[in-house]
Short mmCIF file of C-alpha atoms and ligand atoms in Angstrom, two decimals:
data_model
loop_
_atom_site.label_atom_id
_atom_site.label_comp_id
_atom_site.label_asym_id
_atom_site.label_seq_id
_atom_site.Cartn_x
_atom_site.Cartn_y
_atom_site.Cartn_z
CA MET A 1 98.18 77.23 93.04
CA ILE A 2 97.94 80.44 95.23
CA ARG A 3 94.76 82.12 95.73
CA TYR A 4 93.61 84.93 98.36
CA PHE A 5 90.42 86.63 99.61
CA THR A 6 90.12 89.63 101.26
CA ALA A 7 86.73 90.85 103.30
CA GLY A 8 86.35 94.05 105.26
CA GLU A 9 84.50 97.37 104.55
CA SER A 10 86.37 100.59 104.45
CA HIS A 11 85.02 102.09 107.71
CA GLY A 12 84.46 98.70 109.34
CA LYS A 13 86.47 97.19 112.22
CA ALA A 14 89.18 95.46 110.16
CA LEU A 15 90.22 94.20 106.75
CA VAL A 16 90.64 90.38 106.67
CA GLY A 17 92.56 88.15 104.17
CA ILE A 18 93.13 84.48 103.62
CA ILE A 19 96.04 83.35 101.50
CA GLU A 20 96.14 79.74 100.34
CA GLY A 21 98.53 77.79 98.25
CA LEU A 22 101.81 79.30 99.20
CA PRO A 23 104.53 76.71 99.58
CA ALA A 24 105.99 75.84 103.07
CA GLY A 25 109.33 77.50 103.98
CA VAL A 26 109.06 81.06 102.85
CA GLU A 27 110.58 83.46 105.32
CA ILE A 28 108.08 86.30 106.16
CA SER A 29 107.44 88.84 108.94
CA ALA A 30 104.87 91.15 109.89
CA GLU A 31 107.26 93.84 109.40
CA TYR A 32 108.03 92.93 105.96
CA ILE A 33 104.65 93.25 105.04
CA ASN A 34 104.09 96.29 106.79
CA HIS A 35 106.98 97.77 104.79
CA GLN A 36 104.62 97.34 101.70
CA LEU A 37 101.72 98.62 103.46
CA ARG A 38 103.62 101.81 104.50
CA ARG A 39 104.59 102.41 100.93
CA ARG A 40 100.83 102.03 99.68
CA GLN A 41 99.79 104.78 101.89
CA GLN A 42 102.42 107.22 100.79
CA GLY A 43 101.83 109.75 98.00
CA TYR A 44 101.14 113.35 97.44
CA GLY A 45 97.41 113.64 96.85
CA ARG A 46 96.22 111.45 99.14
CA GLY A 47 93.09 112.59 101.77
CA GLY A 48 92.61 113.07 105.48
CA ARG A 49 92.30 109.28 105.80
CA MET A 50 95.55 108.38 105.54
CA LYS A 51 96.59 110.74 108.52
CA ILE A 52 94.17 108.50 110.63
CA GLU A 53 95.63 104.85 109.41
CA THR A 54 99.19 103.38 110.14
CA ASP A 55 98.36 100.11 108.32
CA SER A 56 99.87 97.28 110.21
CA VAL A 57 99.25 93.48 109.71
CA GLU A 58 98.89 90.71 112.37
CA ILE A 59 99.43 87.34 111.06
CA LEU A 60 97.03 84.79 112.64
CA SER A 61 97.91 81.49 111.28
CA GLY A 62 100.13 79.59 108.57
CA VAL A 63 103.38 80.82 109.93
CA ARG A 64 105.52 79.33 112.39
CA PHE A 65 108.65 80.72 113.60
CA GLY A 66 108.75 83.17 110.77
CA LYS A 67 108.19 80.78 107.83
CA THR A 68 105.26 79.57 106.05
CA ILE A 69 103.88 76.25 106.91
CA GLY A 70 101.60 75.46 103.72
CA SER A 71 98.69 75.87 105.79
CA PRO A 72 96.19 78.56 105.03
CA ILE A 73 97.50 81.87 106.08
CA ALA A 74 95.23 84.23 107.88
CA ILE A 75 95.85 88.09 108.33
CA ILE A 76 94.07 91.13 109.72
CA VAL A 77 94.57 94.90 109.53
CA GLU A 78 92.91 97.18 111.77
CA ASN A 79 90.87 100.12 110.68
CA ARG A 80 91.61 102.72 113.13
CA ASP A 81 88.87 104.94 111.66
CA TRP A 82 86.34 102.37 112.98
CA ARG A 83 86.04 103.99 116.21
CA ASN A 84 84.40 106.99 114.30
CA TRP A 85 82.04 104.61 112.31
CA THR A 86 80.73 102.35 115.30
CA ASP A 87 77.11 103.60 114.81
CA LYS A 88 77.01 104.04 110.92
CA MET A 89 78.86 100.75 110.38
CA ALA A 90 77.38 98.57 113.26
CA ILE A 91 77.16 94.92 112.73
CA GLU A 92 73.94 94.40 114.94
CA GLY A 93 71.08 96.79 115.37
CA SER A 94 68.25 98.08 113.03
CA GLY A 95 70.13 101.16 111.45
CA ILE A 96 67.02 103.37 112.55
CA GLY A 97 67.88 106.98 112.82
CA ILE A 98 71.30 106.52 110.57
CA GLU A 99 71.17 108.67 107.36
CA LYS A 100 70.84 106.87 104.10
CA ILE A 101 72.83 107.60 101.03
CA THR A 102 70.50 107.84 97.97
CA VAL A 103 72.84 109.97 95.82
CA PRO A 104 75.07 108.15 93.35
CA ARG A 105 78.52 109.49 92.41
CA PRO A 106 78.96 109.55 88.61
CA GLY A 107 81.94 107.30 87.96
CA HIS A 108 81.76 105.21 91.22
CA ALA A 109 80.27 101.77 91.80
CA ASP A 110 77.41 103.61 93.70
CA TYR A 111 74.65 103.42 90.96
CA ALA A 112 75.14 99.91 89.69
CA GLY A 113 75.99 98.41 93.10
CA VAL A 114 72.85 99.64 94.68
CA LYS A 115 70.69 98.54 91.85
CA LYS A 116 72.44 95.01 91.82
CA TYR A 117 71.83 94.22 95.34
CA GLY A 118 68.53 96.13 95.88
CA PHE A 119 69.82 98.45 98.60
CA ASP A 120 68.27 101.47 99.67
CA ASP A 121 71.40 103.03 101.18
CA ILE A 122 74.49 103.48 99.03
CA ARG A 123 76.73 103.12 102.08
CA ASN A 124 76.79 99.37 101.71
CA VAL A 125 78.35 99.76 98.18
CA ILE A 126 80.79 102.63 99.18
CA ASP A 127 82.21 100.49 101.87
CA ARG A 128 83.31 97.59 100.07
CA SER A 129 83.93 99.22 96.66
CA SER A 130 86.39 101.56 98.31
CA ALA A 131 90.26 101.41 97.67
CA ARG A 132 90.66 100.97 101.27
CA GLU A 133 90.38 97.03 100.51
CA THR A 134 93.48 97.31 98.62
CA ALA A 135 95.41 97.49 102.00
CA MET A 136 94.59 93.96 102.52
CA ARG A 137 95.18 93.10 98.84
CA VAL A 138 98.68 94.26 99.07
CA ALA A 139 99.43 92.37 102.58
CA CYS A 140 97.99 89.38 100.83
CA CYS A 141 100.12 89.64 97.76
CA THR A 142 103.33 90.24 99.64
CA PHE A 143 103.58 86.75 100.56
CA ALA A 144 103.64 85.75 96.98
CA ARG A 145 106.07 88.62 96.34
CA LYS A 146 108.57 87.31 98.96
CA LEU A 147 108.27 83.80 97.28
CA LEU A 148 109.10 85.37 93.98
CA GLU A 149 112.22 87.43 95.59
CA ASP A 150 113.64 84.19 97.27
CA CYS A 151 113.70 82.92 93.45
CA GLY A 152 115.50 86.02 92.18
CA ILE A 153 112.30 87.66 90.72
CA PHE A 154 111.72 91.39 91.54
CA ILE A 155 108.83 93.77 90.95
CA GLY A 156 109.24 97.51 90.65
CA SER A 157 107.15 100.35 89.75
CA HIS A 158 106.85 104.02 89.15
CA VAL A 159 104.67 106.72 87.90
CA LEU A 160 104.60 107.89 84.28
CA SER A 161 101.83 110.55 84.29
CA ILE A 162 99.52 112.54 86.80
CA GLY A 163 96.61 114.21 84.97
CA PRO A 164 98.19 116.09 82.00
CA VAL A 165 101.57 116.05 83.39
CA PHE A 166 103.76 113.28 81.63
CA ILE A 167 107.31 112.04 81.62
CA LYS A 168 108.40 112.71 78.31
CA ASP A 169 112.13 111.99 78.07
CA ARG A 170 111.46 108.11 77.98
CA LYS A 171 115.22 107.68 77.23
CA LYS A 172 116.13 108.89 80.69
CA ILE A 173 113.68 106.27 82.23
CA ASP A 174 115.03 103.41 79.94
CA ARG A 175 118.67 104.12 81.19
CA LEU A 176 117.66 104.22 84.78
CA ILE A 177 115.74 100.88 84.02
CA ILE A 178 118.60 99.22 82.25
CA GLY A 179 120.72 100.02 85.53
CA CYS A 180 118.12 98.00 87.50
CA ASN A 181 117.88 94.89 85.13
CA GLU A 182 118.91 92.54 87.73
CA ASN A 183 116.59 93.67 90.30
CA ALA A 184 113.54 95.82 89.32
CA PHE A 185 112.59 96.69 92.87
CA LEU A 186 115.71 99.32 92.55
CA ILE A 187 113.62 100.93 90.34
CA SER A 188 110.75 101.33 93.14
CA LYS A 189 113.59 102.36 95.70
CA LYS A 190 114.39 105.45 93.35
CA ALA A 191 110.88 106.12 92.92
CA ASP A 192 109.93 105.91 96.60
CA TYR A 193 111.92 109.14 97.13
CA SER A 194 109.33 110.97 95.17
CA ASP A 195 106.20 112.13 96.60
CA VAL A 196 104.49 111.11 93.19
CA ARG A 197 106.95 108.32 92.35
CA MET A 198 108.08 110.00 89.27
CA LEU A 199 111.64 109.22 88.49
CA ASP A 200 111.94 112.59 86.67
CA ARG A 201 112.59 115.42 89.28
CA SER A 202 111.52 118.26 86.82
CA VAL A 203 108.27 116.51 85.87
CA GLU A 204 107.46 115.65 89.67
CA ALA A 205 107.28 119.27 90.55
CA LYS A 206 104.78 119.72 87.70
CA ALA A 207 102.69 117.00 88.87
CA ILE A 208 102.68 118.21 92.44
CA THR A 209 101.50 121.56 90.98
CA ALA A 210 98.67 119.95 89.02
CA ILE A 211 97.65 118.12 92.07
CA LYS A 212 97.43 121.15 94.25
CA LYS A 213 95.51 123.08 91.32
CA SER A 214 93.27 120.22 91.31
CA LYS A 215 92.58 120.03 95.06
CA LYS A 216 91.97 123.77 94.91
CA THR A 217 89.17 123.52 92.27
CA GLY A 218 87.70 120.72 94.11
CA ASP A 219 88.72 118.21 91.27
CA THR A 220 90.70 114.88 90.97
CA LEU A 221 93.47 113.42 88.76
CA GLY A 222 94.30 109.86 87.52
CA GLY A 223 97.33 109.13 85.69
CA ILE A 224 99.46 106.10 84.43
CA PHE A 225 101.98 104.00 86.12
CA GLU A 226 104.65 101.44 84.88
CA VAL A 227 105.23 98.18 86.50
CA ILE A 228 108.42 96.02 85.71
CA ILE A 229 109.54 92.55 86.52
CA SER A 230 113.03 91.14 86.35
CA GLY A 231 114.60 87.70 86.68
CA LEU A 232 111.63 85.61 85.02
CA PRO A 233 112.66 82.62 83.06
CA VAL A 234 111.54 82.01 79.18
CA GLY A 235 108.41 80.06 78.93
CA LEU A 236 106.24 81.02 81.91
CA GLY A 237 102.41 81.15 80.82
CA SER A 238 101.06 79.51 77.71
CA TYR A 239 100.29 79.93 74.03
CA VAL A 240 98.20 76.60 74.24
CA HIS A 241 95.05 77.52 76.65
CA TYR A 242 93.31 80.96 76.53
CA ASP A 243 92.83 80.99 80.13
CA ARG A 244 96.44 80.42 81.13
CA LYS A 245 97.89 83.24 78.98
CA LEU A 246 100.20 85.17 81.22
CA ASP A 247 99.65 88.64 79.63
CA GLY A 248 95.67 88.18 79.84
CA MET A 249 96.13 87.04 83.83
CA LEU A 250 98.34 90.00 84.32
CA ALA A 251 95.87 92.28 82.45
CA GLN A 252 93.17 91.11 84.65
CA ALA A 253 95.15 91.49 87.86
CA LEU A 254 95.82 95.22 87.15
CA MET A 255 92.41 95.89 85.88
CA SER A 256 91.00 94.73 89.08
CA ILE A 257 92.51 97.44 91.05
CA GLN A 258 89.93 100.12 91.72
CA ALA A 259 89.59 102.99 89.04
CA ILE A 260 92.17 101.36 86.67
CA LYS A 261 90.67 101.59 83.13
CA GLY A 262 93.53 100.74 80.69
CA VAL A 263 96.31 98.39 80.71
CA GLU A 264 99.20 97.98 78.25
CA ILE A 265 101.83 95.48 77.62
CA GLY A 266 105.10 96.94 76.43
CA GLU A 267 104.61 99.57 73.63
CA GLY A 268 101.46 97.89 72.83
CA PHE A 269 99.43 101.18 71.76
CA ALA A 270 102.22 102.81 69.80
CA ASN A 271 103.16 99.45 68.23
CA ALA A 272 99.91 99.53 66.64
CA ALA A 273 100.63 102.37 64.52
CA LYS A 274 103.93 101.06 63.41
CA TYR A 275 105.16 98.60 60.69
CA GLY A 276 106.24 95.41 61.94
CA SER A 277 109.72 95.91 61.25
CA ASP A 278 109.72 98.79 63.48
CA VAL A 279 108.10 96.88 66.35
CA HIS A 280 109.39 93.29 66.78
CA ASP A 281 112.37 92.82 68.86
CA GLU A 282 115.29 91.49 67.18
CA PHE A 283 117.50 88.52 68.67
CA MET A 284 121.24 89.04 69.19
CA MET A 285 123.93 87.10 71.34
CA LYS A 286 125.56 88.44 74.29
CA ASN A 287 127.92 86.73 76.42
CA ARG A 288 126.67 83.52 74.84
CA LYS A 289 123.06 84.29 75.85
CA ILE A 290 120.16 84.92 73.44
CA ILE A 291 118.75 88.41 74.32
CA ARG A 292 116.96 91.15 72.25
CA ARG A 293 117.90 94.49 70.79
CA THR A 294 114.80 96.01 72.05
CA ASN A 295 111.98 95.30 74.29
CA ARG A 296 108.79 96.69 72.78
CA ALA A 297 106.87 93.41 73.50
CA GLY A 298 107.27 94.01 77.18
CA GLY A 299 108.81 90.76 77.71
CA LEU A 300 105.68 88.76 76.54
CA GLU A 301 105.45 86.93 73.38
CA GLY A 302 102.82 84.27 72.79
CA SER A 303 101.41 85.07 76.11
CA MET A 304 104.77 83.75 77.65
CA THR A 305 107.60 85.29 79.11
CA ASN A 306 110.41 85.62 76.88
CA GLY A 307 113.28 86.18 79.30
CA GLU A 308 113.21 90.17 78.89
CA LEU A 309 111.76 92.65 81.58
CA ILE A 310 108.26 92.55 81.84
CA VAL A 311 106.85 96.04 81.30
CA LEU A 312 103.10 96.73 82.26
CA HIS A 313 101.27 100.26 82.18
CA ALA A 314 98.03 100.82 83.81
CA ALA A 315 95.90 104.02 83.65
CA MET A 316 94.05 105.07 86.37
CA LYS A 317 90.91 107.19 85.89
CA PRO A 318 90.40 110.41 88.11
CA ILE A 319 89.02 109.48 91.43
CA ALA A 320 85.05 109.51 91.23
CA THR A 321 84.61 111.33 94.41
CA LEU A 322 84.66 115.44 93.80
CA VAL A 323 84.32 118.18 95.84
CA LYS A 324 83.11 119.91 92.82
CA PRO A 325 79.68 118.37 92.33
CA LEU A 326 78.42 116.64 89.24
CA ARG A 327 74.99 116.31 88.20
CA ALA A 328 73.11 113.30 89.57
CA VAL A 329 69.79 111.97 90.39
CA ASP A 330 68.36 111.21 94.00
CA LEU A 331 67.44 107.62 93.81
CA LYS A 332 64.70 108.17 96.38
CA THR A 333 63.13 111.45 95.28
CA LYS A 334 64.18 111.07 91.63
CA LYS A 335 65.12 114.75 91.50
CA ILE A 336 68.09 116.16 89.59
CA VAL A 337 70.71 116.95 92.41
CA GLN A 338 74.41 117.79 92.96
CA SER A 339 76.41 114.60 93.72
CA ARG A 340 77.61 114.21 97.29
CA TYR A 341 80.83 114.56 98.57
CA GLU A 342 82.47 112.36 101.14
CA ARG A 343 86.17 112.53 102.35
CA SER A 344 88.37 111.15 99.63
CA ASP A 345 91.94 111.45 97.77
CA VAL A 346 92.67 114.09 95.01
CA CYS A 347 94.95 111.68 93.35
CA ALA A 348 95.97 108.25 94.35
CA VAL A 349 98.16 107.05 91.29
CA PRO A 350 101.62 106.67 93.44
CA ALA A 351 99.39 104.44 95.79
CA ALA A 352 97.94 102.32 92.57
CA SER A 353 101.45 101.86 91.48
CA ILE A 354 102.28 100.03 94.64
CA ILE A 355 99.01 98.06 94.39
CA GLY A 356 100.08 97.11 90.79
CA GLU A 357 103.33 95.71 92.01
CA SER A 358 101.46 93.57 94.49
CA VAL A 359 98.41 92.33 92.39
CA ILE A 360 100.73 90.66 89.87
CA ALA A 361 102.86 88.74 92.35
CA PRO A 362 100.22 85.89 92.95
CA VAL A 363 99.89 85.76 89.09
CA LEU A 364 103.53 85.48 88.38
CA ALA A 365 104.06 82.95 91.53
CA ASN A 366 101.52 80.83 90.14
CA ALA A 367 103.10 80.90 86.61
CA LEU A 368 106.21 79.69 88.46
CA LEU A 369 104.47 76.98 90.50
CA GLU A 370 102.73 75.69 87.37
CA LYS A 371 106.10 75.25 85.48
CA PHE A 372 108.28 74.12 88.43
CA GLY A 373 105.78 73.13 91.09
CA GLY A 374 106.90 72.26 94.77
CA ASP A 375 105.26 72.01 98.11
CA SER A 376 108.24 73.89 99.82
CA LEU A 377 110.24 76.57 98.72
CA LYS A 378 113.48 74.30 98.85
CA GLU A 379 111.89 72.00 96.36
CA LEU A 380 110.86 74.93 94.07
CA LEU A 381 114.32 76.30 93.99
CA ILE A 382 115.76 73.17 93.43
CA ARG A 383 113.65 72.50 90.46
CA PHE A 384 114.00 76.10 89.25
CA LYS A 385 117.69 76.38 89.34
CA ALA A 386 118.02 73.10 87.64
C1 EPS B 401 88.40 106.00 99.39
C2 EPS B 401 87.87 106.89 100.02
C3 EPS B 401 88.96 107.39 101.06
C4 EPS B 401 90.46 106.89 100.72
C5 EPS B 401 90.25 105.57 100.55
C6 EPS B 401 89.67 105.20 99.42
O1 EPS B 401 88.55 107.02 102.12
P1 EPS B 401 87.61 107.84 103.38
O2 EPS B 401 86.36 107.69 102.54
O3 EPS B 401 87.84 106.92 104.49
O4 EPS B 401 88.37 109.07 103.53
O5 EPS B 401 91.34 107.39 101.83
O6 EPS B 401 91.47 104.78 100.74
C7 EPS B 401 91.83 104.21 101.84
C8 EPS B 401 91.16 104.28 102.99
C9 EPS B 401 93.12 103.63 101.65
O7 EPS B 401 93.75 103.03 102.72
O8 EPS B 401 93.69 103.26 100.65
C10 EPS B 401 87.33 105.35 98.24
O9 EPS B 401 86.34 105.82 98.07
O10 EPS B 401 87.74 104.34 97.54
#
């Protein structure tokens, strides 16, 4: 089974990752991973940090002559901004003379984090809870993503809403998705042309205006993105064991992304208000294949893949670092103060959609390996195709 760990502070020297359990023989290159890292850095609404970083991975182990060899894979992504933080984020020394942050931002990990570890400086929390960590997560998950692609399983995403601006013409989106039935990444290719990764140009313009307005007023915006997976066989996951339910594991992976507060599978929330006869996806035959007339279940029934596209939605809250201050308490003086601002993004929903594509890859790859097994890609493919 594939698992991965990340380490690294946002303004530390580097982000580090270890990926374990990937079958041997998966072709991979730093350039392939860097492509995903570049995609994660894009999007209208990002702050000044993205002008400093050009994320690029170095593979340190587990890959030989361009292919995985079954050993643990170690990777590193340097933080270019580190050079501006060598004093504040020094590994050694006493920290004397470095300003301590004592005002927690509402909505951030600051307060609970500082209490949890008994720190007197919120910087310790800020730097690890930061979504900077997702650069390494995307890098780690890209190995599993490549394994899936080698098996014909593709992941795509696009943004459905930014703040109050929603794509309303769902039929238009569904037509685009049907055209990408065989390869969901084609959806991403289309979305990547948009600065907010929206597939409807008229809505895109409104979303950009909303982000501009938010920036002007010192505010932030969240939104919703959709992730689609094509090429999955029927029966991955489990209806037998609570901890192997694929829907649960996919939801966990998406919820683990910083600032994600809601996950939906298919039309989960809308379905709750309808009659069963208007919800469940009827069967039909097409070219001697059993398929469904609709896909309101989002490709998952009984916590297993049912052969349709998997469709997931994730809701991101507005970023908690605001230029416009909110009320906070200084933990040192216990006085009511204004929350502190530090450089951040206005809206990171487009970036979150790329992270969403990435974090579900190990979950799906594990479901595939659980069913078909294999120490090498060759072995897995023989069993998968059989
Ligand atoms: C983040 C704050 C900003 C973002 C960062 C996430 O960083 P900084 O404080 O250095 O300006 O840019 O995201 C990234 C660095 C990234 O690579 O995505 C936060 O507080 O979560």
